Short mmCIF file of C-alpha atoms and ligand atoms in Angstrom, two decimals:
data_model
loop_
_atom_site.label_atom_id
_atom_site.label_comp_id
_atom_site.label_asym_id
_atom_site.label_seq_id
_atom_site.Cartn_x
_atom_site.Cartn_y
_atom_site.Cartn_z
CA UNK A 1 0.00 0.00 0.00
CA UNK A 2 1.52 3.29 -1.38
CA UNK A 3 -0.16 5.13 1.71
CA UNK A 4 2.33 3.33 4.51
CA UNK A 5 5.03 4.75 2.55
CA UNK A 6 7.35 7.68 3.87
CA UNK A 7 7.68 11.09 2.25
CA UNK A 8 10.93 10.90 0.24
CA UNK A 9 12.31 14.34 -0.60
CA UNK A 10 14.66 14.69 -4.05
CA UNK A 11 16.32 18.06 -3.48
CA UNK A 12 19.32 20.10 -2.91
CA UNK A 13 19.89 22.21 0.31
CA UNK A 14 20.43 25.28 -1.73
CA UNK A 15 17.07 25.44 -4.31
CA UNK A 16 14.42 27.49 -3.13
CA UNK A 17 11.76 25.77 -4.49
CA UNK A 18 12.91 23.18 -2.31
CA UNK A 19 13.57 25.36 0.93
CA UNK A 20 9.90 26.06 0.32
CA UNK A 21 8.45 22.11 0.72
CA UNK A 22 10.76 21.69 3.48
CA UNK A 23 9.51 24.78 5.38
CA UNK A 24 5.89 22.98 4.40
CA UNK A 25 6.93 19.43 5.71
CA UNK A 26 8.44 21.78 9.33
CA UNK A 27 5.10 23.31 9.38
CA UNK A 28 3.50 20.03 9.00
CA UNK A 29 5.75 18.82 12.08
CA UNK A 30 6.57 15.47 9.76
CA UNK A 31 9.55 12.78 9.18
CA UNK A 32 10.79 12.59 5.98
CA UNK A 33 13.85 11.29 3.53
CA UNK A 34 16.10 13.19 2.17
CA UNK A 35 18.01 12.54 -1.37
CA UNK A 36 20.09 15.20 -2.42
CA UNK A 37 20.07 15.44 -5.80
CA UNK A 38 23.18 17.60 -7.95
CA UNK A 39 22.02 21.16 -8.80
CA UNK A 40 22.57 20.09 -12.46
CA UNK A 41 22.53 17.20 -15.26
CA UNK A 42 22.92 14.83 -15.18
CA UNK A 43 20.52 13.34 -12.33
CA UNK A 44 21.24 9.16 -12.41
CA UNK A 45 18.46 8.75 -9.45
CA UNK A 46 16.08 11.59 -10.67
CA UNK A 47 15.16 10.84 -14.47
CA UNK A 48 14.31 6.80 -14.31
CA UNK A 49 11.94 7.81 -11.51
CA UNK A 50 10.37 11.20 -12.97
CA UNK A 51 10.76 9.78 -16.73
CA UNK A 52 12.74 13.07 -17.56
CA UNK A 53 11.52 15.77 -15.51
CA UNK A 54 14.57 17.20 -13.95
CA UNK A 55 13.74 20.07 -11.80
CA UNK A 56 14.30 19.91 -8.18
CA UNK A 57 12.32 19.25 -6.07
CA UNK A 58 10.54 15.86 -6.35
CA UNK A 59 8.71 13.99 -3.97
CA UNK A 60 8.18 10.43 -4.02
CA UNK A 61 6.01 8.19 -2.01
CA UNK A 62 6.57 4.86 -2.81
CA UNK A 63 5.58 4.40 -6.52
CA UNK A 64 3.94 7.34 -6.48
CA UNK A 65 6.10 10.53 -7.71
CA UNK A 66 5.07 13.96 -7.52
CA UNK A 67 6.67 16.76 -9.76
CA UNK A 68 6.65 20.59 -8.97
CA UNK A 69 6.77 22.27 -5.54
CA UNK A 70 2.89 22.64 -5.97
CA UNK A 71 1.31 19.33 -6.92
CA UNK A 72 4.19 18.18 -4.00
CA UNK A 73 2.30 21.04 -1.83
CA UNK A 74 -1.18 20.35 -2.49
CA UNK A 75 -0.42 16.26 -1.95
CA UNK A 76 1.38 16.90 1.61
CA UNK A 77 -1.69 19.11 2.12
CA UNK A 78 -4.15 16.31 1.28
CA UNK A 79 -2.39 13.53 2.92
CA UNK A 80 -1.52 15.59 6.36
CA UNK A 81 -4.44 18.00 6.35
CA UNK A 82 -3.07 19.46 9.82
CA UNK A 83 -2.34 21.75 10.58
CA UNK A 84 -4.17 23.46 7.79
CA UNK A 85 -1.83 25.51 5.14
CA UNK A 86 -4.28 25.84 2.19
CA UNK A 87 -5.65 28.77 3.47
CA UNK A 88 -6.73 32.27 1.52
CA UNK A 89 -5.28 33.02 -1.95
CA UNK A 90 -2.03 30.25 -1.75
CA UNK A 91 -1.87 28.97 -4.81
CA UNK A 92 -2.08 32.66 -6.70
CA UNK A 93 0.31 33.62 -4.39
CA UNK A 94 2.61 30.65 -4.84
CA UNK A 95 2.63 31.42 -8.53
CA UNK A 96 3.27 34.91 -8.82
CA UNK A 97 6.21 34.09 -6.73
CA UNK A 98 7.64 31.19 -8.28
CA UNK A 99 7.42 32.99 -11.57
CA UNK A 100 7.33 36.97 -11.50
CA UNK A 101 9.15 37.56 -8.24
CA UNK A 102 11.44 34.77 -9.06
CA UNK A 103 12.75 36.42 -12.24
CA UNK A 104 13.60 39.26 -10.58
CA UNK A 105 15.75 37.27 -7.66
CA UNK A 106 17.17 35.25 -10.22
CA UNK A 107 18.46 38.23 -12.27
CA UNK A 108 19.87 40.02 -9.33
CA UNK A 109 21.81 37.17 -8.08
CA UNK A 110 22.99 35.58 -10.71
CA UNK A 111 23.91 39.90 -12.21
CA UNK A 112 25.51 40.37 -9.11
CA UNK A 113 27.59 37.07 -9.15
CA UNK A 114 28.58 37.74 -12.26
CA UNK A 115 31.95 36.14 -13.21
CA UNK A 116 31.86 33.61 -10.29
CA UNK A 117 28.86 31.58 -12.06
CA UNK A 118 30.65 27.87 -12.76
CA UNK A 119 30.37 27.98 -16.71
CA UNK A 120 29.43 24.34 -16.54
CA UNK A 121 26.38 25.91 -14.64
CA UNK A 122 25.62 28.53 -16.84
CA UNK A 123 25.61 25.83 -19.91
CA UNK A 124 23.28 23.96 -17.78
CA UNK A 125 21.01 26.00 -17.25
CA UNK A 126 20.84 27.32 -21.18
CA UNK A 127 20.11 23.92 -22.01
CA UNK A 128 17.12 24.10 -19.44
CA UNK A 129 15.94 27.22 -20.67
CA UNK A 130 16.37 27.04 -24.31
CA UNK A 131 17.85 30.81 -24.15
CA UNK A 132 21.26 32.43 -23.41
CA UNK A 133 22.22 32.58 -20.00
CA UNK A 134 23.44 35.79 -20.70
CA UNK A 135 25.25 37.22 -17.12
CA UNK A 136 26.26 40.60 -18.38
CA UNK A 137 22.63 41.03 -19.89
CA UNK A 138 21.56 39.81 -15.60
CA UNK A 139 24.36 42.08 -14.51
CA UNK A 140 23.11 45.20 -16.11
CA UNK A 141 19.10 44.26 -15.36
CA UNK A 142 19.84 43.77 -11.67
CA UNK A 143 19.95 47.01 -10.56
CA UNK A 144 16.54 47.90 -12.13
CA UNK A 145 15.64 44.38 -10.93
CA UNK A 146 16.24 45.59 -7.06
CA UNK A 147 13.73 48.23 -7.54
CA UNK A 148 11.34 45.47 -8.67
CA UNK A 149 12.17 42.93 -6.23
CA UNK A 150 11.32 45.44 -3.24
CA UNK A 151 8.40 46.64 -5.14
CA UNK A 152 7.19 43.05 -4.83
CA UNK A 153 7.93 42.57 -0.89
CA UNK A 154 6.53 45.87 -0.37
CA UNK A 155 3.20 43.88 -1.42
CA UNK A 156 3.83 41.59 1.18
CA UNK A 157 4.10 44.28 4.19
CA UNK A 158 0.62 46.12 2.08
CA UNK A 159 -1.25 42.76 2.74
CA UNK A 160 -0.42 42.42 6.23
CA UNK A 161 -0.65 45.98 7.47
CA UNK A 162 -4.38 46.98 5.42
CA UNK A 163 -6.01 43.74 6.87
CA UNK A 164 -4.22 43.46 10.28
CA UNK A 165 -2.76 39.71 10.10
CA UNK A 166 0.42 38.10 11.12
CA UNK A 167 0.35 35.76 7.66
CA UNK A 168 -0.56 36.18 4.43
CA UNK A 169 -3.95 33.89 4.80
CA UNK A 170 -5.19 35.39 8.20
CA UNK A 171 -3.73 34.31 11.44
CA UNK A 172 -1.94 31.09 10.69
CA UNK A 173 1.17 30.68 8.44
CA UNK A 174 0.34 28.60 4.98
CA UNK A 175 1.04 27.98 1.83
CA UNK A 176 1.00 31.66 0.28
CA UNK A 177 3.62 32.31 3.29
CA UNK A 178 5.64 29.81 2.46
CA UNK A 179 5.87 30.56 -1.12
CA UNK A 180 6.54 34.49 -1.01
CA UNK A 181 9.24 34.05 1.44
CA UNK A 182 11.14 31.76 -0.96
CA UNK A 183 12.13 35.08 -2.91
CA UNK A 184 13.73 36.52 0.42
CA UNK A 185 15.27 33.23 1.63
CA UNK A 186 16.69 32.38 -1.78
CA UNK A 187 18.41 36.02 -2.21
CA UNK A 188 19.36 36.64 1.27
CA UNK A 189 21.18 33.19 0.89
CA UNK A 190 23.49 34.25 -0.91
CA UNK A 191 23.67 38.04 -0.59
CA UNK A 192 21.99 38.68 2.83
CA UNK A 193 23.09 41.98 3.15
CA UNK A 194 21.63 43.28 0.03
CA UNK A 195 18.30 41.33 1.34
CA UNK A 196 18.43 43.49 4.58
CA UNK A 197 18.85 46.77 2.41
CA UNK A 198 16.05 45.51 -0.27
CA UNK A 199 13.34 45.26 3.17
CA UNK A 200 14.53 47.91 4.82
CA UNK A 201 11.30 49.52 6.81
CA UNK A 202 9.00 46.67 6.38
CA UNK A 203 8.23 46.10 9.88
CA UNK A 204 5.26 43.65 9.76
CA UNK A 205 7.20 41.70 6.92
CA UNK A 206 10.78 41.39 9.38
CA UNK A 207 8.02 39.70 12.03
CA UNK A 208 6.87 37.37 9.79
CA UNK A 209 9.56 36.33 8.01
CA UNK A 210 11.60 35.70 11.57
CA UNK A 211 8.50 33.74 12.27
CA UNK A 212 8.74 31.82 9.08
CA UNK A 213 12.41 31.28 9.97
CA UNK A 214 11.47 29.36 12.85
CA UNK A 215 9.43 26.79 11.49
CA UNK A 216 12.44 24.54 10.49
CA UNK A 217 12.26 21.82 8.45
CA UNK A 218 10.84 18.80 10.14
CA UNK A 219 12.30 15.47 11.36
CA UNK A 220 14.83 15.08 7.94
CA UNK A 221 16.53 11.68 7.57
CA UNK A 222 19.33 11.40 4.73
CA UNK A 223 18.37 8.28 2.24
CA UNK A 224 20.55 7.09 -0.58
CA UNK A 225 19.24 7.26 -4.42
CA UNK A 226 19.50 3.67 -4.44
CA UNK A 227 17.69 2.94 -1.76
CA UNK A 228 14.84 5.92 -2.88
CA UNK A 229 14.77 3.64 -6.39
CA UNK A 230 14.43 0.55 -4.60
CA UNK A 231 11.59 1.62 -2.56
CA UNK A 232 9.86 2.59 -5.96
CA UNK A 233 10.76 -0.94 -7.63
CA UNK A 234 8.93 -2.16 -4.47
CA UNK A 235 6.00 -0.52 -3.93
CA UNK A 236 2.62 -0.14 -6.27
CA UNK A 237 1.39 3.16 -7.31
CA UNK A 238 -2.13 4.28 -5.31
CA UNK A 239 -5.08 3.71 -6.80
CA UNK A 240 -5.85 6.72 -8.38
CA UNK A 241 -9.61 5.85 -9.44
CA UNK A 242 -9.94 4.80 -5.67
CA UNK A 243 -7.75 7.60 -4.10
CA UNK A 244 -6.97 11.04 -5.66
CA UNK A 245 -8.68 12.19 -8.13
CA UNK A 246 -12.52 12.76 -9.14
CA UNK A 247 -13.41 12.81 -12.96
CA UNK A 248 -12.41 16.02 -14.62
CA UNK A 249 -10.07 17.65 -17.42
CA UNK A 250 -8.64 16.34 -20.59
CA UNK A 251 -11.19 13.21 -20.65
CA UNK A 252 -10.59 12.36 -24.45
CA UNK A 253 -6.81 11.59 -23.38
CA UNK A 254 -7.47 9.55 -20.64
CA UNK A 255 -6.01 5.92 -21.54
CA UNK A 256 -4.00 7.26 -24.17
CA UNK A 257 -0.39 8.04 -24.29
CA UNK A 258 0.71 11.78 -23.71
CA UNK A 259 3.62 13.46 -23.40
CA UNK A 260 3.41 15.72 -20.56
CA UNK A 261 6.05 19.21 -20.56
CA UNK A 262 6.32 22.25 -18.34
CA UNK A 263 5.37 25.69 -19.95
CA UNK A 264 8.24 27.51 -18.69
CA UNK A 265 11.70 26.04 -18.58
CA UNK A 266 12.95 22.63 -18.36
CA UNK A 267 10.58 21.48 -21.19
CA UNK A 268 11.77 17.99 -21.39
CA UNK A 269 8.80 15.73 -22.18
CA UNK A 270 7.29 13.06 -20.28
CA UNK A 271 5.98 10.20 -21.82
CA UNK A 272 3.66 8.36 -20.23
CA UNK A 273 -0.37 6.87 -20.18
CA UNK A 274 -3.01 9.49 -18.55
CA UNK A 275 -4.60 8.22 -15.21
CA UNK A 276 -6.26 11.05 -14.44
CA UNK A 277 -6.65 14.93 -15.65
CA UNK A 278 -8.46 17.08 -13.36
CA UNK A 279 -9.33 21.04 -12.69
CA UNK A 280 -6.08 20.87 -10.50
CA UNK A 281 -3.41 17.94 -11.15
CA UNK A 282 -2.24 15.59 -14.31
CA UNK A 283 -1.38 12.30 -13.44
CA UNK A 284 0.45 9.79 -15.90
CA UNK A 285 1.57 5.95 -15.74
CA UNK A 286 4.66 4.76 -16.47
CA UNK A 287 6.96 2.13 -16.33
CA UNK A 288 11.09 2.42 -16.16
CA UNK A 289 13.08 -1.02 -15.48
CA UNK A 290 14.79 0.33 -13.03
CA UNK A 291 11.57 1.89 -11.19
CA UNK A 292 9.15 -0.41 -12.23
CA UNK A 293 5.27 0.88 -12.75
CA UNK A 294 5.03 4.92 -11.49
CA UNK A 295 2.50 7.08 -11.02
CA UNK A 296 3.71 10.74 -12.19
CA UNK A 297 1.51 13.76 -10.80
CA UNK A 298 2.14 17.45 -12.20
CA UNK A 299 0.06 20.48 -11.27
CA UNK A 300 -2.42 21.77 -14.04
CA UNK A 301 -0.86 24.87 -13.90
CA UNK A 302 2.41 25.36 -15.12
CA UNK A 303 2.19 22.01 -17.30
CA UNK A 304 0.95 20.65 -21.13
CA UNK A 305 -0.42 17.33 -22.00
CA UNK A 306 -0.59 16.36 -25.73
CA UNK A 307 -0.85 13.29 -27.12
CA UNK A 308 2.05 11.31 -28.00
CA UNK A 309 2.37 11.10 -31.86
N1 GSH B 1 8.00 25.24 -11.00
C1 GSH B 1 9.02 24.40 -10.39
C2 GSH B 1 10.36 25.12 -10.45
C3 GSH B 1 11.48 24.30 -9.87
C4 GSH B 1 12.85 24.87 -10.19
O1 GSH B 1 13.04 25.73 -11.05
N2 GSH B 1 13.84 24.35 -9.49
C5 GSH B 1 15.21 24.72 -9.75
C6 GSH B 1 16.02 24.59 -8.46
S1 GSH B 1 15.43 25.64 -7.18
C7 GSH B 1 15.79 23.73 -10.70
O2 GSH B 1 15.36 22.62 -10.78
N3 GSH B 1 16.81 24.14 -11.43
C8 GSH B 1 17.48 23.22 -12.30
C9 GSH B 1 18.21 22.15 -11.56
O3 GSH B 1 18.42 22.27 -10.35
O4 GSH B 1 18.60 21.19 -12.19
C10 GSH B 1 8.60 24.09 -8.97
O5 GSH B 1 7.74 24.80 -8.43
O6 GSH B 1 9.06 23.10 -8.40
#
């Protein structure tokens, strides 16, 4: 049974789209393995379970694997439904920050690092975005970037101060928290000085982001890839008629091979047979000799399914 199966976390200690599940699984209060996966290609453990998708981070449950920091947020919410985190407008929240405000932390890091990027990195990552990773053209957007990046926290402090709450969704931290503050954790990682300057005089957002900051990450024990790919040759995918998912989405495709891509970067496709396509998640079926039989989930948004040709 997939359900007796721990949360296995594929991730590195320095993404912030992982920082952002782990500050979920903290608020959560749960035990979970770790696999650390390399912050670029190529991923030996990642791809036979994911069938491609690259991006970090993945969670697995047994057979059943879960791709992007959302559908990984919205099945930690569904499986541990306390404390609640799903509260208010999370999931806009979580994508204007993984996308818009992310831009804008990406281009002022990465500008301000300028000749120290690894140029095995920066080839990387133009092969996962299909563009130039052009650090001059970051180093001369990131001061303009800055004013654009505070901009975007000073929407933060707005929301907190004109209704009077601690967190974004009312009184309790949740998911929209969680997701704005990965802008500010991921820049003040690595320039926390220029972080301090960029929230200067946003009182209300210092208190919750030091509350944030406490949450930790939950009880995290290290795995190795092997032994995460073992656990998937042993273990059968959930049920998904019987567990997950109601009727819904891309019905003519269901049964039928797809090929399922993200809309952003890190296209690469995954092949595999739809389960399930609802107003929320994708789910496909798969099979890698390694792995054995997976079930793949992807959020709706953010993601493509055609049909495989
Ligand atoms: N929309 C994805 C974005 C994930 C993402 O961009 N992750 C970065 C690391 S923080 C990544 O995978 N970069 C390429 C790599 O690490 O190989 C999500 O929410 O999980």
């Amino acid at each position: 049974m997939s359900g007796s199966h721990d949360i296995i976390l594929h991730h590195y200690d320095a993404s912030p789209f992982s920082n952002k599940v782990r500050l979920l699984l903290g608020l959560k209060g749960l035990r979970w393995k770790s696999v650390v996966t390399p912050n670029m290609m190529p991923k030996p453990v990642l791809i036979p379970l994911t069938g491609g998708y690259r991006r970090a981070p993945v969670m697995q449950i047994g057979a059943d694997i879960y791709c992007d920091s959302q559908a990984i947020m919205a099945e930690i919410e569904r499986r541990h439904p306390e404390p609640k985190t799903d509260l208010g407008a999370s999931w806009p929240v979580n994508i204007w920050a993984d996308r818009i405000w992310f831009q804008h932390s990406v281009a002022i890091i990465f500008g301000s690092l300028g000749d120290q990027v690894d140029p095995a990195f920066i080839k990387d990552r133009e092969k996962l975005s299909g563009r130039p990773f052009d650090v001059k053209a970051m180093a001369a957007a990131a001061e303009p970037a800055k004013e654009q990046w505070r901009a975007q926290a000073g929407w933060i402090e707005s929301a907190l101060a004109s209704a009077g709450i601690d967190y974004l969704g009312g009184a309790k931290p949740g998911i929209g928290d969680l997701a704005a503050h990965m802008n500010i954790w991921f820049l003040a990682s690595v320039f926390p000085d220029m972080a301090d300057e960029l929230l200067q005089g946003f009182e209300r957002l210092h208190q919750w982001r030091e509350a944030i900051e406490t949450i930790g990450q939950g009880d995290r024990a290290e795995i190795s890839g092997a032994d995460a790919i073992q656990v998937a040759a042993g273990a059968e995918p959930a049920d998904v008629s019987l567990g997950h998912d109601e009727a819904g989405g891309a019905h003519d495709l269901i049964g039928k091979q797809v090929i399922v891509s993200a809309d952003d970067y890190g296209r690469d496709p995954i092949a595999g047979e739809l389960l399930a396509a609802t107003s929320q998640r994708i789910v496909i079926r798969r099979t890698d000799p390694a792995t054995g039989t997976v079930n793949i989930t992807f959020p709706q948004v953010g993601f493509i399914v055609r049909e495989a040709t």
